[in-house]
mmCIF file of C-alpha atoms in Angstrom:
data_model
loop_
_atom_site.group_PDB
_atom_site.id
_atom_site.type_symbol
_atom_site.label_atom_id
_atom_site.label_comp_id
_atom_site.label_asym_id
_atom_site.label_seq_id
_atom_site.Cartn_x
_atom_site.Cartn_y
_atom_site.Cartn_z
ATOM 1 C CA MET A 100 26.196 -9.100 -16.598
ATOM 2 C CA LYS A 101 21.855 -9.003 -15.966
ATOM 3 C CA ILE A 102 21.152 -9.210 -13.385
ATOM 4 C CA HIS A 103 17.609 -11.078 -13.430
ATOM 5 C CA ASN A 104 15.411 -9.009 -10.473
ATOM 6 C CA PHE A 105 12.569 -11.761 -8.474
ATOM 7 C CA SER A 106 12.277 -8.758 -5.586
ATOM 8 C CA ALA A 107 9.698 -8.149 -3.621
ATOM 9 C CA GLY A 108 8.654 -4.832 -3.890
ATOM 10 C CA PRO A 109 10.228 -2.734 -3.858
ATOM 11 C CA SER A 110 10.669 -4.408 -7.628
ATOM 12 C CA ILE A 111 11.717 -4.088 -11.547
ATOM 13 C CA LEU A 112 10.550 -1.679 -13.007
ATOM 14 C CA PRO A 113 10.620 -1.777 -17.304
ATOM 15 C CA GLN A 114 13.767 -0.236 -18.675
ATOM 16 C CA GLU A 115 12.235 3.251 -20.717
ATOM 17 C CA VAL A 116 10.159 4.104 -17.672
ATOM 18 C CA LEU A 117 13.817 4.012 -15.538
ATOM 19 C CA LYS A 118 15.657 5.805 -18.082
ATOM 20 C CA LYS A 119 12.650 8.872 -19.217
ATOM 21 C CA ALA A 120 11.618 8.865 -14.933
ATOM 22 C CA SER A 121 15.284 9.449 -14.025
ATOM 23 C CA GLU A 122 16.051 12.076 -16.939
ATOM 24 C CA ALA A 123 13.399 14.038 -15.370
ATOM 25 C CA VAL A 124 15.827 14.250 -12.399
ATOM 26 C CA ILE A 125 18.409 16.356 -14.865
ATOM 27 C CA ASP A 126 15.385 18.034 -17.347
ATOM 28 C CA PHE A 127 12.005 17.938 -16.276
ATOM 29 C CA ASN A 128 9.653 18.687 -20.028
ATOM 30 C CA ASN A 129 13.156 20.528 -21.670
ATOM 31 C CA MET A 130 12.143 23.249 -18.540
ATOM 32 C CA GLY A 131 16.342 22.828 -17.290
ATOM 33 C CA LEU A 132 14.683 21.595 -14.068
ATOM 34 C CA SER A 133 14.423 19.136 -11.649
ATOM 35 C CA LEU A 134 11.384 17.365 -11.849
ATOM 36 C CA LEU A 135 12.150 17.182 -8.407
ATOM 37 C CA GLU A 136 12.463 20.880 -7.797
ATOM 38 C CA ILE A 137 8.969 22.152 -9.928
ATOM 39 C CA SER A 138 6.374 23.338 -7.492
ATOM 40 C CA HIS A 139 3.725 20.900 -7.328
ATOM 41 C CA ARG A 140 1.447 23.459 -7.358
ATOM 42 C CA SER A 141 2.819 24.595 -11.513
ATOM 43 C CA LYS A 142 1.327 22.566 -14.674
ATOM 44 C CA HIS A 143 3.751 20.767 -15.500
ATOM 45 C CA PHE A 144 3.255 18.561 -12.373
ATOM 46 C CA VAL A 145 -0.650 19.205 -12.655
ATOM 47 C CA ASP A 146 -0.523 18.040 -15.625
ATOM 48 C CA VAL A 147 1.415 14.331 -15.095
ATOM 49 C CA MET A 148 -1.175 13.880 -11.898
ATOM 50 C CA GLU A 149 -4.777 14.560 -13.797
ATOM 51 C CA ASN A 150 -2.883 11.673 -17.049
ATOM 52 C CA ALA A 151 -1.688 9.512 -14.117
ATOM 53 C CA ARG A 152 -5.600 9.308 -12.139
ATOM 54 C CA ALA A 153 -6.788 9.339 -15.480
ATOM 55 C CA LEU A 154 -4.349 6.573 -17.035
ATOM 56 C CA ALA A 155 -5.895 4.502 -13.512
ATOM 57 C CA LEU A 156 -9.111 4.475 -14.148
ATOM 58 C CA GLU A 157 -8.426 4.194 -18.514
ATOM 59 C CA LEU A 158 -6.462 0.742 -17.673
ATOM 60 C CA LEU A 159 -9.422 -0.075 -14.691
ATOM 61 C CA GLY A 160 -11.674 -0.037 -17.160
ATOM 62 C CA LEU A 161 -13.828 2.639 -15.166
ATOM 63 C CA GLN A 162 -13.582 5.536 -16.494
ATOM 64 C CA GLY A 163 -17.427 7.784 -15.985
ATOM 65 C CA LYS A 164 -18.189 4.870 -13.846
ATOM 66 C CA GLY A 165 -18.467 6.772 -11.433
ATOM 67 C CA TYR A 166 -15.418 5.828 -9.727
ATOM 68 C CA GLN A 167 -12.547 8.821 -8.507
ATOM 69 C CA ALA A 168 -7.946 7.874 -9.110
ATOM 70 C CA LEU A 169 -6.622 9.147 -6.048
ATOM 71 C CA PHE A 170 -2.497 8.562 -6.148
ATOM 72 C CA LEU A 171 -1.751 9.394 -1.623
ATOM 73 C CA GLN A 172 0.563 8.753 1.141
ATOM 74 C CA GLY A 173 1.248 5.701 4.192
ATOM 75 C CA GLY A 174 1.556 2.223 1.589
ATOM 76 C CA ALA A 175 -1.545 -0.148 1.391
ATOM 77 C CA SER A 176 -0.506 0.170 5.962
ATOM 78 C CA MET A 177 -2.125 3.489 5.724
ATOM 79 C CA GLN A 178 -4.938 2.699 3.265
ATOM 80 C CA PHE A 179 -5.636 -0.054 6.137
ATOM 81 C CA VAL A 180 -7.008 2.261 8.566
ATOM 82 C CA MET A 181 -8.609 4.874 5.948
ATOM 83 C CA ALA A 182 -10.266 2.480 4.540
ATOM 84 C CA ALA A 183 -11.782 1.557 7.781
ATOM 85 C CA GLN A 184 -12.906 5.342 9.120
ATOM 86 C CA ASN A 185 -14.050 6.375 5.999
ATOM 87 C CA LEU A 186 -16.406 3.559 6.431
ATOM 88 C CA LEU A 187 -17.185 1.144 8.074
ATOM 89 C CA GLU A 188 -19.760 2.457 10.610
ATOM 90 C CA LYS A 189 -20.767 -0.575 12.894
ATOM 91 C CA ARG A 190 -19.022 -3.918 11.981
ATOM 92 C CA ALA A 191 -17.169 -5.055 8.940
ATOM 93 C CA GLY A 192 -15.862 -8.830 7.486
ATOM 94 C CA TYR A 193 -12.561 -9.675 6.587
ATOM 95 C CA LEU A 194 -11.438 -13.173 4.247
ATOM 96 C CA ASN A 195 -7.910 -13.576 6.859
ATOM 97 C CA THR A 196 -5.395 -14.980 3.702
ATOM 98 C CA GLY A 197 -1.958 -13.899 5.943
ATOM 99 C CA THR A 198 -0.392 -11.128 6.601
ATOM 100 C CA TRP A 199 -1.387 -8.088 5.694
ATOM 101 C CA SER A 200 -4.781 -8.733 5.829
ATOM 102 C CA THR A 201 -3.954 -10.010 8.970
ATOM 103 C CA ASN A 202 -2.974 -6.347 10.098
ATOM 104 C CA ALA A 203 -4.836 -5.517 8.057
ATOM 105 C CA ILE A 204 -7.438 -6.720 10.480
ATOM 106 C CA LYS A 205 -6.263 -4.925 13.406
ATOM 107 C CA GLU A 206 -6.599 -1.856 12.189
ATOM 108 C CA ALA A 207 -9.613 -2.190 11.192
ATOM 109 C CA LYS A 208 -11.091 -3.010 15.282
ATOM 110 C CA ILE A 209 -9.930 0.698 16.872
ATOM 111 C CA TYR A 210 -13.199 1.640 13.648
ATOM 112 C CA GLY A 211 -16.246 -0.919 14.877
ATOM 113 C CA GLU A 212 -16.684 -4.860 14.572
ATOM 114 C CA ILE A 213 -14.141 -7.347 12.449
ATOM 115 C CA VAL A 214 -15.463 -10.754 12.064
ATOM 116 C CA GLU A 215 -13.356 -13.153 9.410
ATOM 117 C CA VAL A 216 -15.349 -14.112 7.283
ATOM 118 C CA ALA A 217 -12.640 -16.928 6.886
ATOM 119 C CA SER A 218 -9.223 -17.188 8.010
ATOM 120 C CA SER A 219 -6.500 -19.945 5.874
ATOM 121 C CA LYS A 220 -3.789 -19.185 9.262
ATOM 122 C CA ASP A 221 -4.815 -22.576 10.203
ATOM 123 C CA ALA A 222 -2.922 -23.870 7.095
ATOM 124 C CA GLY A 223 0.367 -21.756 7.258
ATOM 125 C CA PHE A 224 -2.054 -19.430 4.665
ATOM 126 C CA ASN A 225 -1.439 -21.451 2.443
ATOM 127 C CA TYR A 226 -4.683 -21.200 0.384
ATOM 128 C CA ILE A 227 -7.181 -18.619 0.162
ATOM 129 C CA PRO A 228 -10.177 -20.225 1.376
ATOM 130 C CA LYS A 229 -13.537 -20.777 -0.176
ATOM 131 C CA GLY A 230 -17.616 -21.555 0.540
ATOM 132 C CA TYR A 231 -17.735 -18.657 3.210
ATOM 133 C CA SER A 232 -20.870 -16.398 3.140
ATOM 134 C CA ILE A 233 -21.393 -12.600 3.687
ATOM 135 C CA PRO A 234 -23.477 -11.305 5.581
ATOM 136 C CA SER A 235 -25.182 -8.423 3.886
ATOM 137 C CA ASN A 236 -25.827 -6.206 6.618
ATOM 138 C CA PHE A 237 -21.275 -5.669 7.447
ATOM 139 C CA ASP A 238 -20.385 -1.929 6.057
ATOM 140 C CA TYR A 239 -18.092 -4.441 4.279
ATOM 141 C CA PHE A 240 -16.423 -6.331 2.636
ATOM 142 C CA HIS A 241 -12.547 -6.823 2.347
ATOM 143 C CA CYS A 242 -10.103 -9.347 0.642
ATOM 144 C CA THR A 243 -6.496 -9.242 -0.749
ATOM 145 C CA SER A 244 -6.185 -10.378 -3.511
ATOM 146 C CA ASN A 245 -2.578 -12.121 -4.140
ATOM 147 C CA ASN A 246 -0.473 -12.008 -1.003
ATOM 148 C CA THR A 247 3.150 -12.278 -1.593
ATOM 149 C CA ILE A 248 4.466 -13.903 0.885
ATOM 150 C CA PHE A 249 3.177 -17.132 0.893
ATOM 151 C CA GLY A 250 1.818 -17.134 -2.533
ATOM 152 C CA THR A 251 -1.274 -17.294 -3.371
ATOM 153 C CA GLN A 252 -4.125 -15.232 -5.479
ATOM 154 C CA MET A 253 -7.905 -15.470 -5.594
ATOM 155 C CA HIS A 254 -8.732 -16.205 -9.028
ATOM 156 C CA LYS A 255 -12.375 -15.695 -7.545
ATOM 157 C CA PHE A 256 -14.232 -13.150 -5.711
ATOM 158 C CA PRO A 257 -17.048 -13.806 -4.048
ATOM 159 C CA LYS A 258 -20.336 -12.269 -4.989
ATOM 160 C CA SER A 259 -20.671 -9.300 -2.160
ATOM 161 C CA PRO A 260 -23.928 -8.210 -1.022
ATOM 162 C CA ILE A 261 -22.239 -5.006 0.647
ATOM 163 C CA PRO A 262 -19.628 -2.153 -0.758
ATOM 164 C CA MET A 263 -16.075 -4.557 -1.108
ATOM 165 C CA VAL A 264 -13.310 -3.191 -0.743
ATOM 166 C CA CYS A 265 -9.135 -4.813 -2.364
ATOM 167 C CA ASP A 266 -6.347 -4.801 -1.069
ATOM 168 C CA MET A 267 -4.713 -5.100 -5.152
ATOM 169 C CA SER A 268 -0.900 -4.235 -4.255
ATOM 170 C CA SER A 269 0.680 -7.438 -5.442
ATOM 171 C CA ASP A 270 -1.044 -7.699 -8.478
ATOM 172 C CA ILE A 271 -2.781 -4.946 -9.740
ATOM 173 C CA PHE A 272 -2.817 -3.909 -13.450
ATOM 174 C CA SER A 273 -1.305 -8.121 -13.987
ATOM 175 C CA ARG A 274 -5.087 -9.569 -14.826
ATOM 176 C CA GLU A 275 -8.420 -8.723 -16.045
ATOM 177 C CA LEU A 276 -11.065 -8.666 -13.106
ATOM 178 C CA ASP A 277 -14.483 -6.856 -13.505
ATOM 179 C CA PHE A 278 -12.692 -3.806 -11.597
ATOM 180 C CA SER A 279 -16.335 -2.468 -11.163
ATOM 181 C CA LYS A 280 -17.211 -5.508 -8.015
ATOM 182 C CA PHE A 281 -15.090 -3.407 -6.724
ATOM 183 C CA ASP A 282 -16.201 0.068 -4.827
ATOM 184 C CA LEU A 283 -12.508 0.430 -3.694
ATOM 185 C CA ILE A 284 -9.414 -1.077 -4.532
ATOM 186 C CA TYR A 285 -6.165 -0.046 -3.049
ATOM 187 C CA ALA A 286 -3.133 -0.833 -4.149
ATOM 188 C CA GLY A 287 1.071 0.368 -3.050
ATOM 189 C CA ALA A 288 2.813 1.426 -6.297
ATOM 190 C CA GLN A 289 6.427 -1.042 -5.770
ATOM 191 C CA LYS A 290 5.341 -3.599 -7.119
ATOM 192 C CA ASN A 291 3.173 -3.340 -10.562
ATOM 193 C CA MET A 292 3.204 -0.015 -10.952
ATOM 194 C CA GLY A 293 6.013 2.360 -9.454
ATOM 195 C CA PRO A 294 8.866 2.815 -7.224
ATOM 196 C CA ALA A 295 8.315 3.493 -3.312
ATOM 197 C CA GLY A 296 6.013 6.097 -1.954
ATOM 198 C CA THR A 297 2.470 6.056 -3.224
ATOM 199 C CA THR A 298 -0.479 4.342 -2.622
ATOM 200 C CA LEU A 299 -3.262 3.647 -5.676
ATOM 201 C CA VAL A 300 -7.157 4.355 -4.119
ATOM 202 C CA VAL A 301 -9.165 3.854 -6.619
ATOM 203 C CA VAL A 302 -12.883 4.216 -4.676
ATOM 204 C CA LYS A 303 -16.137 4.520 -5.888
ATOM 205 C CA GLU A 304 -18.028 7.883 -4.506
ATOM 206 C CA ASP A 305 -20.808 6.840 -3.865
ATOM 207 C CA ILE A 306 -20.087 4.655 -0.518
ATOM 208 C CA LEU A 307 -17.974 8.009 0.917
ATOM 209 C CA GLY A 308 -20.160 10.303 3.157
ATOM 210 C CA LYS A 309 -22.625 7.760 4.810
ATOM 211 C CA VAL A 310 -20.247 7.454 8.465
ATOM 212 C CA SER A 311 -20.971 9.589 11.798
ATOM 213 C CA ARG A 312 -17.645 10.027 13.124
ATOM 214 C CA LYS A 313 -15.583 12.621 12.074
ATOM 215 C CA MET A 314 -12.268 12.683 11.331
ATOM 216 C CA PRO A 315 -8.574 13.902 10.571
ATOM 217 C CA ALA A 316 -9.098 15.689 6.503
ATOM 218 C CA ILE A 317 -5.740 14.399 5.305
ATOM 219 C CA LEU A 318 -7.394 11.243 6.005
ATOM 220 C CA ASN A 319 -11.636 11.286 4.434
ATOM 221 C CA TYR A 320 -11.093 10.431 0.889
ATOM 222 C CA GLN A 321 -14.423 12.789 -0.191
ATOM 223 C CA GLU A 322 -10.711 15.451 1.135
ATOM 224 C CA HIS A 323 -8.694 13.981 -0.888
ATOM 225 C CA ILE A 324 -10.951 13.714 -3.803
ATOM 226 C CA ALA A 325 -12.500 17.552 -3.652
ATOM 227 C CA LYS A 326 -8.857 18.284 -3.876
ATOM 228 C CA GLU A 327 -7.386 16.347 -6.851
ATOM 229 C CA SER A 328 -5.357 13.782 -5.031
ATOM 230 C CA MET A 329 -3.987 17.708 -4.611
ATOM 231 C CA TYR A 330 -4.271 18.779 -0.833
ATOM 232 C CA ASN A 331 -0.740 18.497 0.000
ATOM 233 C CA THR A 332 2.589 17.841 -1.311
ATOM 234 C CA PRO A 333 2.237 14.591 -3.252
ATOM 235 C CA PRO A 334 4.581 12.524 -3.941
ATOM 236 C CA VAL A 335 6.157 13.681 -6.461
ATOM 237 C CA TYR A 336 9.040 11.324 -8.566
ATOM 238 C CA ALA A 337 7.059 8.718 -6.730
ATOM 239 C CA VAL A 338 4.069 9.793 -8.799
ATOM 240 C CA TYR A 339 5.466 10.822 -12.394
ATOM 241 C CA THR A 340 7.376 7.506 -12.362
ATOM 242 C CA SER A 341 3.442 5.301 -12.295
ATOM 243 C CA MET A 342 2.616 7.695 -14.516
ATOM 244 C CA LEU A 343 5.560 6.489 -17.420
ATOM 245 C CA THR A 344 4.484 3.038 -16.283
ATOM 246 C CA LEU A 345 1.321 3.311 -16.391
ATOM 247 C CA GLU A 346 1.503 4.589 -20.027
ATOM 248 C CA TRP A 347 4.135 1.754 -21.340
ATOM 249 C CA LEU A 348 1.451 -1.458 -19.507
ATOM 250 C CA LYS A 349 -1.235 1.065 -22.490
ATOM 251 C CA ASN A 350 0.520 1.374 -25.100
ATOM 252 C CA LEU A 351 1.085 -2.967 -24.779
ATOM 253 C CA GLY A 352 -1.883 -3.326 -25.025
ATOM 254 C CA GLY A 353 -3.645 -3.014 -21.294
ATOM 255 C CA ILE A 354 -4.170 -5.266 -19.388
ATOM 256 C CA LYS A 355 -4.992 -7.580 -21.666
ATOM 257 C CA ALA A 356 -2.110 -7.765 -23.309
ATOM 258 C CA ILE A 357 -0.069 -8.093 -20.178
ATOM 259 C CA GLU A 358 -2.435 -10.856 -18.940
ATOM 260 C CA LYS A 359 -1.019 -13.356 -21.623
ATOM 261 C CA VAL A 360 2.266 -12.517 -21.052
ATOM 262 C CA ASN A 361 2.085 -13.322 -17.071
ATOM 263 C CA GLU A 362 0.269 -16.446 -17.618
ATOM 264 C CA MET A 363 3.653 -17.657 -19.379
ATOM 265 C CA LYS A 364 5.143 -17.244 -16.901
ATOM 266 C CA ALA A 365 3.621 -18.956 -14.107
ATOM 267 C CA ARG A 366 3.481 -21.425 -16.284
ATOM 268 C CA VAL A 367 7.292 -22.326 -17.329
ATOM 269 C CA LEU A 368 8.298 -21.585 -13.791
ATOM 270 C CA TYR A 369 5.365 -24.020 -12.014
ATOM 271 C CA SER A 370 6.554 -26.949 -14.601
ATOM 272 C CA GLU A 371 9.894 -27.088 -13.653
ATOM 273 C CA ILE A 372 8.353 -26.736 -9.931
ATOM 274 C CA ASP A 373 6.360 -29.484 -10.075
ATOM 275 C CA LEU A 374 8.743 -31.841 -11.972
ATOM 276 C CA ASN A 375 11.888 -31.313 -10.579
ATOM 277 C CA PRO A 376 12.190 -33.703 -7.406
ATOM 278 C CA LEU A 377 14.369 -31.335 -6.120
ATOM 279 C CA PHE A 378 11.656 -28.479 -4.891
ATOM 280 C CA LYS A 379 8.002 -28.182 -4.008
ATOM 281 C CA GLY A 380 5.297 -25.583 -4.616
ATOM 282 C CA TYR A 381 3.897 -24.368 -0.692
ATOM 283 C CA ALA A 382 0.756 -22.931 -2.238
ATOM 284 C CA ALA A 383 -2.255 -25.360 -2.632
ATOM 285 C CA LYS A 384 -2.409 -25.984 -6.417
ATOM 286 C CA ASP A 385 -5.490 -23.717 -7.274
ATOM 287 C CA ASP A 386 -4.531 -21.436 -5.368
ATOM 288 C CA ARG A 387 -1.221 -20.734 -6.900
ATOM 289 C CA SER A 388 -0.569 -16.887 -7.727
ATOM 290 C CA MET A 389 0.598 -15.757 -10.807
ATOM 291 C CA MET A 390 3.193 -13.032 -9.379
ATOM 292 C CA ASN A 391 5.412 -14.799 -6.581
ATOM 293 C CA ALA A 392 6.160 -18.736 -6.211
ATOM 294 C CA THR A 393 6.975 -19.898 -3.211
ATOM 295 C CA PHE A 394 8.577 -22.933 -2.953
ATOM 296 C CA THR A 395 11.044 -24.435 -1.186
ATOM 297 C CA LEU A 396 14.179 -26.882 -1.945
ATOM 298 C CA GLY A 397 14.311 -30.114 -0.691
ATOM 299 C CA ASN A 398 17.576 -30.813 -0.096
ATOM 300 C CA ASP A 399 19.657 -28.625 2.532
ATOM 301 C CA LYS A 400 23.051 -30.255 1.656
ATOM 302 C CA LEU A 401 21.951 -28.254 -2.376
ATOM 303 C CA LYS A 402 21.529 -24.933 -0.910
ATOM 304 C CA GLU A 403 24.775 -23.380 -0.967
ATOM 305 C CA THR A 404 26.135 -24.750 -4.234
ATOM 306 C CA PHE A 405 22.194 -23.280 -5.984
ATOM 307 C CA GLU A 406 22.464 -20.389 -4.049
ATOM 308 C CA THR A 407 26.006 -19.638 -5.995
ATOM 309 C CA MET A 408 24.229 -21.030 -9.164
ATOM 310 C CA LEU A 409 21.755 -17.943 -9.146
ATOM 311 C CA LYS A 410 24.808 -15.116 -7.706
ATOM 312 C CA GLU A 411 26.748 -17.149 -11.409
ATOM 313 C CA ALA A 412 23.318 -16.586 -13.142
ATOM 314 C CA GLY A 413 22.795 -13.100 -12.036
ATOM 315 C CA ILE A 414 19.624 -14.421 -10.381
ATOM 316 C CA SER A 415 19.214 -10.885 -7.347
ATOM 317 C CA GLY A 416 15.411 -10.992 -4.684
ATOM 318 C CA LEU A 417 15.094 -15.138 -4.099
ATOM 319 C CA SER A 418 15.187 -15.667 -0.860
ATOM 320 C CA GLY A 419 11.376 -16.992 0.358
ATOM 321 C CA HIS A 420 10.015 -14.108 3.222
ATOM 322 C CA ARG A 421 11.350 -14.969 6.436
ATOM 323 C CA SER A 422 8.767 -16.173 7.726
ATOM 324 C CA VAL A 423 8.294 -19.168 5.532
ATOM 325 C CA GLY A 424 11.656 -19.494 3.688
ATOM 326 C CA GLY A 425 11.959 -20.812 1.311
ATOM 327 C CA TYR A 426 12.188 -19.192 -1.952
ATOM 328 C CA ARG A 427 10.173 -17.178 -3.680
ATOM 329 C CA ALA A 428 10.679 -15.603 -7.197
ATOM 330 C CA SER A 429 8.791 -13.009 -7.789
ATOM 331 C CA MET A 430 7.165 -11.947 -11.152
ATOM 332 C CA TYR A 431 5.877 -8.555 -11.586
ATOM 333 C CA ASN A 432 4.769 -6.739 -15.118
ATOM 334 C CA ALA A 433 8.370 -5.331 -15.618
ATOM 335 C CA LEU A 434 10.091 -9.088 -15.440
ATOM 336 C CA PRO A 435 10.895 -10.271 -18.975
ATOM 337 C CA LEU A 436 10.305 -14.121 -19.869
ATOM 338 C CA ASP A 437 13.130 -14.427 -20.288
ATOM 339 C CA SER A 438 14.415 -14.321 -16.543
ATOM 340 C CA VAL A 439 12.355 -17.351 -16.102
ATOM 341 C CA LYS A 440 13.525 -18.957 -18.348
ATOM 342 C CA ALA A 441 16.969 -18.303 -16.593
ATOM 343 C CA LEU A 442 15.653 -19.220 -13.234
ATOM 344 C CA VAL A 443 14.353 -21.868 -14.512
ATOM 345 C CA GLU A 444 17.382 -23.429 -15.394
ATOM 346 C CA VAL A 445 19.689 -22.806 -13.761
ATOM 347 C CA MET A 446 17.157 -25.014 -11.026
ATOM 348 C CA SER A 447 16.961 -28.460 -14.177
ATOM 349 C CA GLU A 448 20.973 -27.785 -14.283
ATOM 350 C CA LEU A 449 21.200 -27.747 -10.162
ATOM 351 C CA GLU A 450 19.189 -31.176 -10.674
ATOM 352 C CA ALA A 451 21.289 -32.582 -13.287
ATOM 353 C CA LYS A 452 25.083 -31.905 -10.865
ATOM 354 C CA ALA A 453 22.545 -33.987 -8.424
#
């Protein structure tokens, strides 16, 4: 049976990427050796790292614009720390739109004063705040572009008078943006780019080196840039698989092409959520995420029937986060439209049975 994978992360990857990545575990580049057992300093893997970094910049439209791409470890949670350690001298402004921005704020407070310029906590983070101002005397402004748990997404970004830092873990490479508006972007790989184990960091070099504190070399962006993202042994499999996914995306036509597919998937699912009286969306309509649709089933008596139908249809990974409940359909780049249509068919059949 075909399994429709709506997992929020680690999440679905393109089948052709999984095939190539699995082959490399046995025999990489016809070397007679596994990708997992060659030196990360060998030309074979150095080429992988260089290609992955170059593809990231190319797809984001940032080549030749003073940015560096790094593949680091520790997940986006490590970037909550590194961003503040490398950029925060006195105070910074944070937009609080959910669990991950709350965690980022907590970590940044270790290094300086953090001001929440706006928050949607008052409504259970079901919307994106608007109309806030960003003080020009802060060191930087931090936001989270997409909120997996609550199903909200920033569809517009403020014009920031200071460097703008963005956690794009769950929607990077999914839609066209002017990425040059951002001075630092970070994203865990395990949503739209690869397996868990590496984090993409894209940073504009001229914002670095301005804090007075001493920091460990392994937490210093400039050290990682100087070592071409090879300061220590990188997560070779995660980087390689991310490179394959970026190649897959480029061959599809890049971000512009995948955005059209993502818009269609979101339109099909949200239409069913709005038209089917059994379901209700969680996020405010204007702020709904293309990547993570959150919704609830109004009648608890139908829960068992619905989940049996989902299982029979091969639909996996639909449970909502424990802090919200209900259901969450994650529609990352590699999820085909047919999977969304399969989910909608089950939802429609449930209405017919009720």
